[in-house]
mmCIF file of C-alpha atoms in Angstrom:
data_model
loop_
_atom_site.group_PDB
_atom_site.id
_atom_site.type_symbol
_atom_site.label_atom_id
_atom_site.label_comp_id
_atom_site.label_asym_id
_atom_site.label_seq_id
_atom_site.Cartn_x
_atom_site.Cartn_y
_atom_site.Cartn_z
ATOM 1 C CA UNK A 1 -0.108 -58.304 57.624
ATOM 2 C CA UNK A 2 -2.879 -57.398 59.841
ATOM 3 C CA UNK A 3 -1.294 -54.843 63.261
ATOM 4 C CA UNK A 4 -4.436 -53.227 64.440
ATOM 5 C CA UNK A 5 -7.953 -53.757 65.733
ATOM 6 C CA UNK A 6 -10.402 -51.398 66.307
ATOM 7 C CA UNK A 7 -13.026 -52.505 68.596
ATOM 8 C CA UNK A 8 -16.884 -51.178 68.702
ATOM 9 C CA UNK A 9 -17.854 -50.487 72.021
ATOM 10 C CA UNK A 10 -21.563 -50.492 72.632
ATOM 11 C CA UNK A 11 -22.971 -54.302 71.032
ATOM 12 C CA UNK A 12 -19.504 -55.608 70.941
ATOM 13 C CA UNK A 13 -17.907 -55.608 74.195
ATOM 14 C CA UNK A 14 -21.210 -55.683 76.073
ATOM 15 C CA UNK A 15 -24.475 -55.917 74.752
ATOM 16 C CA UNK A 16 -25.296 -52.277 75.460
ATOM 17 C CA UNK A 17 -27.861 -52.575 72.695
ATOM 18 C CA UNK A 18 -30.149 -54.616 73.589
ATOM 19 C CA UNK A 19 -31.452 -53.413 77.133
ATOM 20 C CA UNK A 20 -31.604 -49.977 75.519
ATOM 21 C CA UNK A 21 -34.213 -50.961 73.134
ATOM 22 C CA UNK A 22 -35.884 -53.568 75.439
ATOM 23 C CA UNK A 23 -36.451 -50.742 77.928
ATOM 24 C CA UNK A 24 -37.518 -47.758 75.348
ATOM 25 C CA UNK A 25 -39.704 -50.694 74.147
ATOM 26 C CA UNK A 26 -40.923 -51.058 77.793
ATOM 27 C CA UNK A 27 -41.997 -47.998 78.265
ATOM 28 C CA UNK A 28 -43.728 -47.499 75.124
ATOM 29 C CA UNK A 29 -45.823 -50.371 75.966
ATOM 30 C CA UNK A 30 -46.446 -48.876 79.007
ATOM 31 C CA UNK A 31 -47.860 -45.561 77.046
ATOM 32 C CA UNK A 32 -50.473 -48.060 74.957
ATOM 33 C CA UNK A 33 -47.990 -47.762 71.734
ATOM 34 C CA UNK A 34 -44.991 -49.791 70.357
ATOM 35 C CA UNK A 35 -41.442 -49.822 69.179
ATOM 36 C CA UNK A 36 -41.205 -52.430 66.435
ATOM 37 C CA UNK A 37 -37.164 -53.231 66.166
ATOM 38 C CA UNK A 38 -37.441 -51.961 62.458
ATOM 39 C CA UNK A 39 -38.081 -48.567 64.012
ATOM 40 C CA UNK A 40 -35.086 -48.430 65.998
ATOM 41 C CA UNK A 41 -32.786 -50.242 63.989
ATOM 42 C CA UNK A 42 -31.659 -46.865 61.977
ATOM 43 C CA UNK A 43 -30.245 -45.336 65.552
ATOM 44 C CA UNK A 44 -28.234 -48.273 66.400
ATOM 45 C CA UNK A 45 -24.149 -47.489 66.095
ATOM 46 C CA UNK A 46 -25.076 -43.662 65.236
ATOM 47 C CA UNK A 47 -23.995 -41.018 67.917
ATOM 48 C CA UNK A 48 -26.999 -39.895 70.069
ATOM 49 C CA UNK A 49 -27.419 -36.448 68.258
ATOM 50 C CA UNK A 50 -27.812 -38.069 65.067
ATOM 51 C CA UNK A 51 -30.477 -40.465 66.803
ATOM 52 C CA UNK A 52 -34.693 -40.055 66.137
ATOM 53 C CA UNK A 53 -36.006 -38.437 69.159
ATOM 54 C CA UNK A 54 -37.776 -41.973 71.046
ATOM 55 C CA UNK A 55 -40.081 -39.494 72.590
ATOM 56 C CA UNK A 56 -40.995 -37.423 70.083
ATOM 57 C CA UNK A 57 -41.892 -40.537 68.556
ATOM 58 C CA UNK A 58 -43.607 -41.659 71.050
ATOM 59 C CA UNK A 59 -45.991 -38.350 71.055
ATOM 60 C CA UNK A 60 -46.364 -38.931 68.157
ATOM 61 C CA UNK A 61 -48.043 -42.425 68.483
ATOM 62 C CA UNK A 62 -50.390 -41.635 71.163
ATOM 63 C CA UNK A 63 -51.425 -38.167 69.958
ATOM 64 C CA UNK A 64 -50.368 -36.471 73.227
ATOM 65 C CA UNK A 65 -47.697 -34.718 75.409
ATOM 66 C CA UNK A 66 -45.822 -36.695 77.583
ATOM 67 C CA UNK A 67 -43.405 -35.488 81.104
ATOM 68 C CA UNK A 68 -40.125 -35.993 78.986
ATOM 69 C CA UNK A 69 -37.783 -36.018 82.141
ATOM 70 C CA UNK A 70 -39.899 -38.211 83.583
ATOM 71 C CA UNK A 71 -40.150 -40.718 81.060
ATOM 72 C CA UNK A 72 -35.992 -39.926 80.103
ATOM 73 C CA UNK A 73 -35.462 -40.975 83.864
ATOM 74 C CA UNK A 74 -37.292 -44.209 83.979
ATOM 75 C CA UNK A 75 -36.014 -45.519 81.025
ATOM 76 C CA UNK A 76 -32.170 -44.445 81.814
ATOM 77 C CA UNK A 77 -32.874 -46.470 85.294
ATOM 78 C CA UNK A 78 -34.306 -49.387 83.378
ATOM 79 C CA UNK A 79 -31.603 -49.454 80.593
ATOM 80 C CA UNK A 80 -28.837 -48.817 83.335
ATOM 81 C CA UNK A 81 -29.838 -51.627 86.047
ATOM 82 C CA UNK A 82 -29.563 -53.989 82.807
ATOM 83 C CA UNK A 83 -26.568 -52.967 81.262
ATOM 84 C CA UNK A 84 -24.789 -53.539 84.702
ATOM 85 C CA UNK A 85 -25.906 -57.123 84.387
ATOM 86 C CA UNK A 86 -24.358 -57.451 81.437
ATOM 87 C CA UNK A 87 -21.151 -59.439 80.719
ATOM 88 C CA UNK A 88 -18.094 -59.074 78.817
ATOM 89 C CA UNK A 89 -19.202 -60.681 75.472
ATOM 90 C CA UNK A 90 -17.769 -63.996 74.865
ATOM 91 C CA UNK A 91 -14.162 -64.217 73.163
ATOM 92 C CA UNK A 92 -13.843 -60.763 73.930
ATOM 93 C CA UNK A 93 -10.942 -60.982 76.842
ATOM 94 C CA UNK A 94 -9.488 -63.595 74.925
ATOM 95 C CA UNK A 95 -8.861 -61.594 71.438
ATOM 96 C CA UNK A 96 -8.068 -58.655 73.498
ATOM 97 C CA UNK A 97 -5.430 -60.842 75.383
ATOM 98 C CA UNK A 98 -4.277 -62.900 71.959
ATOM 99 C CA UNK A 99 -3.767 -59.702 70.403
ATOM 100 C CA UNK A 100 -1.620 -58.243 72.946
ATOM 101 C CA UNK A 101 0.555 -61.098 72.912
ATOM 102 C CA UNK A 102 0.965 -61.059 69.543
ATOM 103 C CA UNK A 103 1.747 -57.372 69.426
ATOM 104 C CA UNK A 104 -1.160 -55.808 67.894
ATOM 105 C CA UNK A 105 -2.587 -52.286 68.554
ATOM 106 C CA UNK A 106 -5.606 -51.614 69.831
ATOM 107 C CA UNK A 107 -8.644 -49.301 69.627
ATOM 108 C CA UNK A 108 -11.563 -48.718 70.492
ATOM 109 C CA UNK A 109 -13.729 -46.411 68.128
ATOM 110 C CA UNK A 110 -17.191 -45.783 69.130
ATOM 111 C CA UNK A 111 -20.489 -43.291 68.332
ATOM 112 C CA UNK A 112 -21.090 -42.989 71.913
ATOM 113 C CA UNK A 113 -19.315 -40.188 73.972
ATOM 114 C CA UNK A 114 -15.675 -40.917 76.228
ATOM 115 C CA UNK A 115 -17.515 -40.860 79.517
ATOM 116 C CA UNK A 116 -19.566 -43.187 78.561
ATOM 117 C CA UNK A 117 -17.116 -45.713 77.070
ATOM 118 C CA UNK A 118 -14.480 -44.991 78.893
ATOM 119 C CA UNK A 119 -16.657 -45.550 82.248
ATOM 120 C CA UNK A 120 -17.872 -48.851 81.227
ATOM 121 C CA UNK A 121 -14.156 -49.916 80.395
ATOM 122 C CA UNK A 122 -13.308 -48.705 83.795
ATOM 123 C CA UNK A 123 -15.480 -51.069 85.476
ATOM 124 C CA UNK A 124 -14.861 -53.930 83.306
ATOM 125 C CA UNK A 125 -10.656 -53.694 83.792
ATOM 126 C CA UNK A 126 -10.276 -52.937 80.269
ATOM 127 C CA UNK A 127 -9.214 -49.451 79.348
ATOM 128 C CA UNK A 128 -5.877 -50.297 79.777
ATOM 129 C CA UNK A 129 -5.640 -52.989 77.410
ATOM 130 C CA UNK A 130 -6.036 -50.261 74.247
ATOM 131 C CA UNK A 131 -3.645 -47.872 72.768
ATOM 132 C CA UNK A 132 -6.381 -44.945 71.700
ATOM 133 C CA UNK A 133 -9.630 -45.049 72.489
ATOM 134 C CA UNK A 134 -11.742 -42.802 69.731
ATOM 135 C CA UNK A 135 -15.216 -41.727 70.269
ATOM 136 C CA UNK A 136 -17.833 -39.107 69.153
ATOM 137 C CA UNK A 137 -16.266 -36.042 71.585
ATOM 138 C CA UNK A 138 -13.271 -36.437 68.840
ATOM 139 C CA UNK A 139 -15.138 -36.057 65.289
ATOM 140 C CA UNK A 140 -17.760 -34.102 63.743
ATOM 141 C CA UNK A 141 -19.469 -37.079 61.985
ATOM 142 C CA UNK A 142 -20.160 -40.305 63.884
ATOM 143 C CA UNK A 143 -20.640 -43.707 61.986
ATOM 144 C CA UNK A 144 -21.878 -44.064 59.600
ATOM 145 C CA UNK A 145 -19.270 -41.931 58.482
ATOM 146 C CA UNK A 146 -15.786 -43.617 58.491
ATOM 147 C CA UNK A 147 -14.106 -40.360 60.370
ATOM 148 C CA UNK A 148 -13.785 -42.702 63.568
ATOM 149 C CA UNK A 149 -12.498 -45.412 61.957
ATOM 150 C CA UNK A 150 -10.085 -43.260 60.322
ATOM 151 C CA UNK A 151 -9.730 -41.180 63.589
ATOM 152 C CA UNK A 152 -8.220 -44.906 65.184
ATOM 153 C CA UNK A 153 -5.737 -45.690 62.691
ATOM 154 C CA UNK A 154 -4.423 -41.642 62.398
ATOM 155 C CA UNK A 155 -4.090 -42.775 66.687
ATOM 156 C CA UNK A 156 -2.363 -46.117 65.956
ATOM 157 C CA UNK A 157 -0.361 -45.126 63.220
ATOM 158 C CA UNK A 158 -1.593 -47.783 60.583
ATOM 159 C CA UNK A 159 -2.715 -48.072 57.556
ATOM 160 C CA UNK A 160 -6.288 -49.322 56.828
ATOM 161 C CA UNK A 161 -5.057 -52.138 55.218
ATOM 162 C CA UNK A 162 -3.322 -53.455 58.122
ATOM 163 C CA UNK A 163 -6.284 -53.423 59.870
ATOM 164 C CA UNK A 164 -9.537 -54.892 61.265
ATOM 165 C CA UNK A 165 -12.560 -53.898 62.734
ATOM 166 C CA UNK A 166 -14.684 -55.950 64.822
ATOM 167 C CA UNK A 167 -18.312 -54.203 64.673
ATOM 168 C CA UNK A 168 -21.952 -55.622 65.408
ATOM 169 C CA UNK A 169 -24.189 -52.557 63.519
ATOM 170 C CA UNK A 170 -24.826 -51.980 59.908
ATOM 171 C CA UNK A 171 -24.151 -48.462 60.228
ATOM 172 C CA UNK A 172 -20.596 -49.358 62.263
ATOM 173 C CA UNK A 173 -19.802 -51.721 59.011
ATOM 174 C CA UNK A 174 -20.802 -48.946 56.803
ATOM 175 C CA UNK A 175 -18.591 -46.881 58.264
ATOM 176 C CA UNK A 176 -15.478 -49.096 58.170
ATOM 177 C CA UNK A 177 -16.722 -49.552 54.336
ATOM 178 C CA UNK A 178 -15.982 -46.415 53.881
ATOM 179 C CA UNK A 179 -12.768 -46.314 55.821
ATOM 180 C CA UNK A 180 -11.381 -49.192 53.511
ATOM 181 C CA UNK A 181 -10.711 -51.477 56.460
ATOM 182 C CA UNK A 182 -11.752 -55.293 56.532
ATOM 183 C CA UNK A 183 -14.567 -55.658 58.846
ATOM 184 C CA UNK A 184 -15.897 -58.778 61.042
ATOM 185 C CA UNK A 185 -19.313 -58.335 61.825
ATOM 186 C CA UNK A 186 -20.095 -59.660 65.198
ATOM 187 C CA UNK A 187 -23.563 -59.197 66.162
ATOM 188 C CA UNK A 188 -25.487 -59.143 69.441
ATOM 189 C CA UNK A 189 -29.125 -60.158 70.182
ATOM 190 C CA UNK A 190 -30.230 -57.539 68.537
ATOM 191 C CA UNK A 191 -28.386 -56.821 65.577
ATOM 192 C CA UNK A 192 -28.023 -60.443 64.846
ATOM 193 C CA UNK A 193 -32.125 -59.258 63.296
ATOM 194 C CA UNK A 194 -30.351 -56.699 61.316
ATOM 195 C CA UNK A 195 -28.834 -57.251 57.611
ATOM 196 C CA UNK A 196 -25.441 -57.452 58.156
ATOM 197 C CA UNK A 197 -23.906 -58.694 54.667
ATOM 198 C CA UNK A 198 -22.101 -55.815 53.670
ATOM 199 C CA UNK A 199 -19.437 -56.782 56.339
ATOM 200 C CA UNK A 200 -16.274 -58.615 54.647
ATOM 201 C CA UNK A 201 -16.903 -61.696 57.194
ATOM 202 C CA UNK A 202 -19.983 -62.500 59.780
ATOM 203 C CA UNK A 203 -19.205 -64.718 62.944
ATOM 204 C CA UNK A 204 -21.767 -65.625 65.791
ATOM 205 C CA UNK A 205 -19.224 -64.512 68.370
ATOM 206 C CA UNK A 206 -15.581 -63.298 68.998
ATOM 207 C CA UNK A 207 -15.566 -66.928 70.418
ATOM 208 C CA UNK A 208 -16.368 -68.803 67.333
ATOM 209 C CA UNK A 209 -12.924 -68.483 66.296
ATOM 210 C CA UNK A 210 -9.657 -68.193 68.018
ATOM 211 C CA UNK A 211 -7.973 -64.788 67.180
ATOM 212 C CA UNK A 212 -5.188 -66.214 65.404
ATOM 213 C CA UNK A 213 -7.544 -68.299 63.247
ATOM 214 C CA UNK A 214 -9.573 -65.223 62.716
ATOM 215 C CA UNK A 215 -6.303 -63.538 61.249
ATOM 216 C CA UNK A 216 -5.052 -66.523 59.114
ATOM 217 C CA UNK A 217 -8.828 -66.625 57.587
ATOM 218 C CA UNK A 218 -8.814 -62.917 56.776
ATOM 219 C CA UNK A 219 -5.318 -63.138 55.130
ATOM 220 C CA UNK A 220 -6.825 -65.774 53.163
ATOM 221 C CA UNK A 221 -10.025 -63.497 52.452
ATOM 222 C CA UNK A 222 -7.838 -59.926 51.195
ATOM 223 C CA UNK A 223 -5.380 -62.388 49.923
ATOM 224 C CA UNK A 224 -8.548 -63.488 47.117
ATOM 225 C CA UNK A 225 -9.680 -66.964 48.741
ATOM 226 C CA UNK A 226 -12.728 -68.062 50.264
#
């Protein structure tokens, strides 16, 4: 019996993802050089300190120094006006609100630090739809490590196989590999480019399926059906 999901933030609940590349992109155009998704692929779902340095990179393309703040600066102002465009991802509210009728726990377990998940949830009305909310200021290794994912269900008291994670990054499926939890891979824009079959089940969107169809089809999935 499944009594837990644990929720990615950044790609899952809003496309965080995407305007962060399109912008780094942006301004490596800008410089004469390019970002080719493959590049950046590796950093998505990790924890910022375990990220390639975009402007080192980026030095490294056009054979010269760059102003660093300056550069950090415009792209945090690009990447920020976007992301506060951005949506609640569809069937999001909805599993969030099926769940809680149905008396699941909740989680959120993400690579990024609290301030920044927990601000965003803030300003959606969200944080107080989840029971722990897990992120990188709580573990020494981020995803792909499972220690998050583990980190959740130590919060929610559950085992891992009474769980689910909803995730839209290969390392963030990785990393519930790892933890022995059955994962839904739910990608954005972005990630949607990314190979994503090591997940236990793919869906276009949290909206393709209604939560409680979700759940019957991954009881039939752990239970050895198709």
């Amino acid at each position: 019996m499944i009594r837990a999901l644990l929720f990615d933030f950044d790609g899952l609940i809003i496309d965080t993802e995407t305007p962060d590349y399109v912008t780094w992109r942006q301004v490596y155009q800008e410089h004469g050089a390019d970002l080719p998704l493959e590049t950046w692929a590796d950093a998505i779902g990790r924890r910022v300190a375990d990220l390639f340095d975009p402007i080192s990179h980026l030095e490294s393309l056009i054979g010269r120094r760059v102003d660093r703040q300056a550069i950090q600066e415009r792209q945090r102002a690009l990447s920020d006006a976007l992301i506060a465009q951005q949506p609640i991802l569809p069937g999001v509210l909805e599993a969030i609100t099926t769940a809680r009728r149905l008396g699941l726990k909740l989680a959120v377990a993400s690579s990024s630090d609290y301030a920044w998940v927990g601000g965003h949830l803030t300003r959606l009305g969200l944080i107080g739809h989840f029971d722990a909310i897990c992120t990188a200021d709580d573990v020494v290794h981020a995803k792909p490590a499972p220690d998050l994912f583990l980190a959740a269900l130590a919060a929610l008291d559950v085992p891992a196989d009474q769980a689910v994670v909803l995730e839209d990054s290969p390392n963030g499926i990785t990393a519930a590999n790892r933890a022995g939890i059955f994962v839904v891979a739910i990608p954005n824009q972005t990630t949607a480019r990314l190979k994503l079959d090591h997940a236990n089940l793919i869906l276009s969107s949290l909206a393709e399926l209604p939560l409680e169809r979700l759940l019957e089809r991954i009881a039939t999935r752990q239970d050895g059906g198709q």
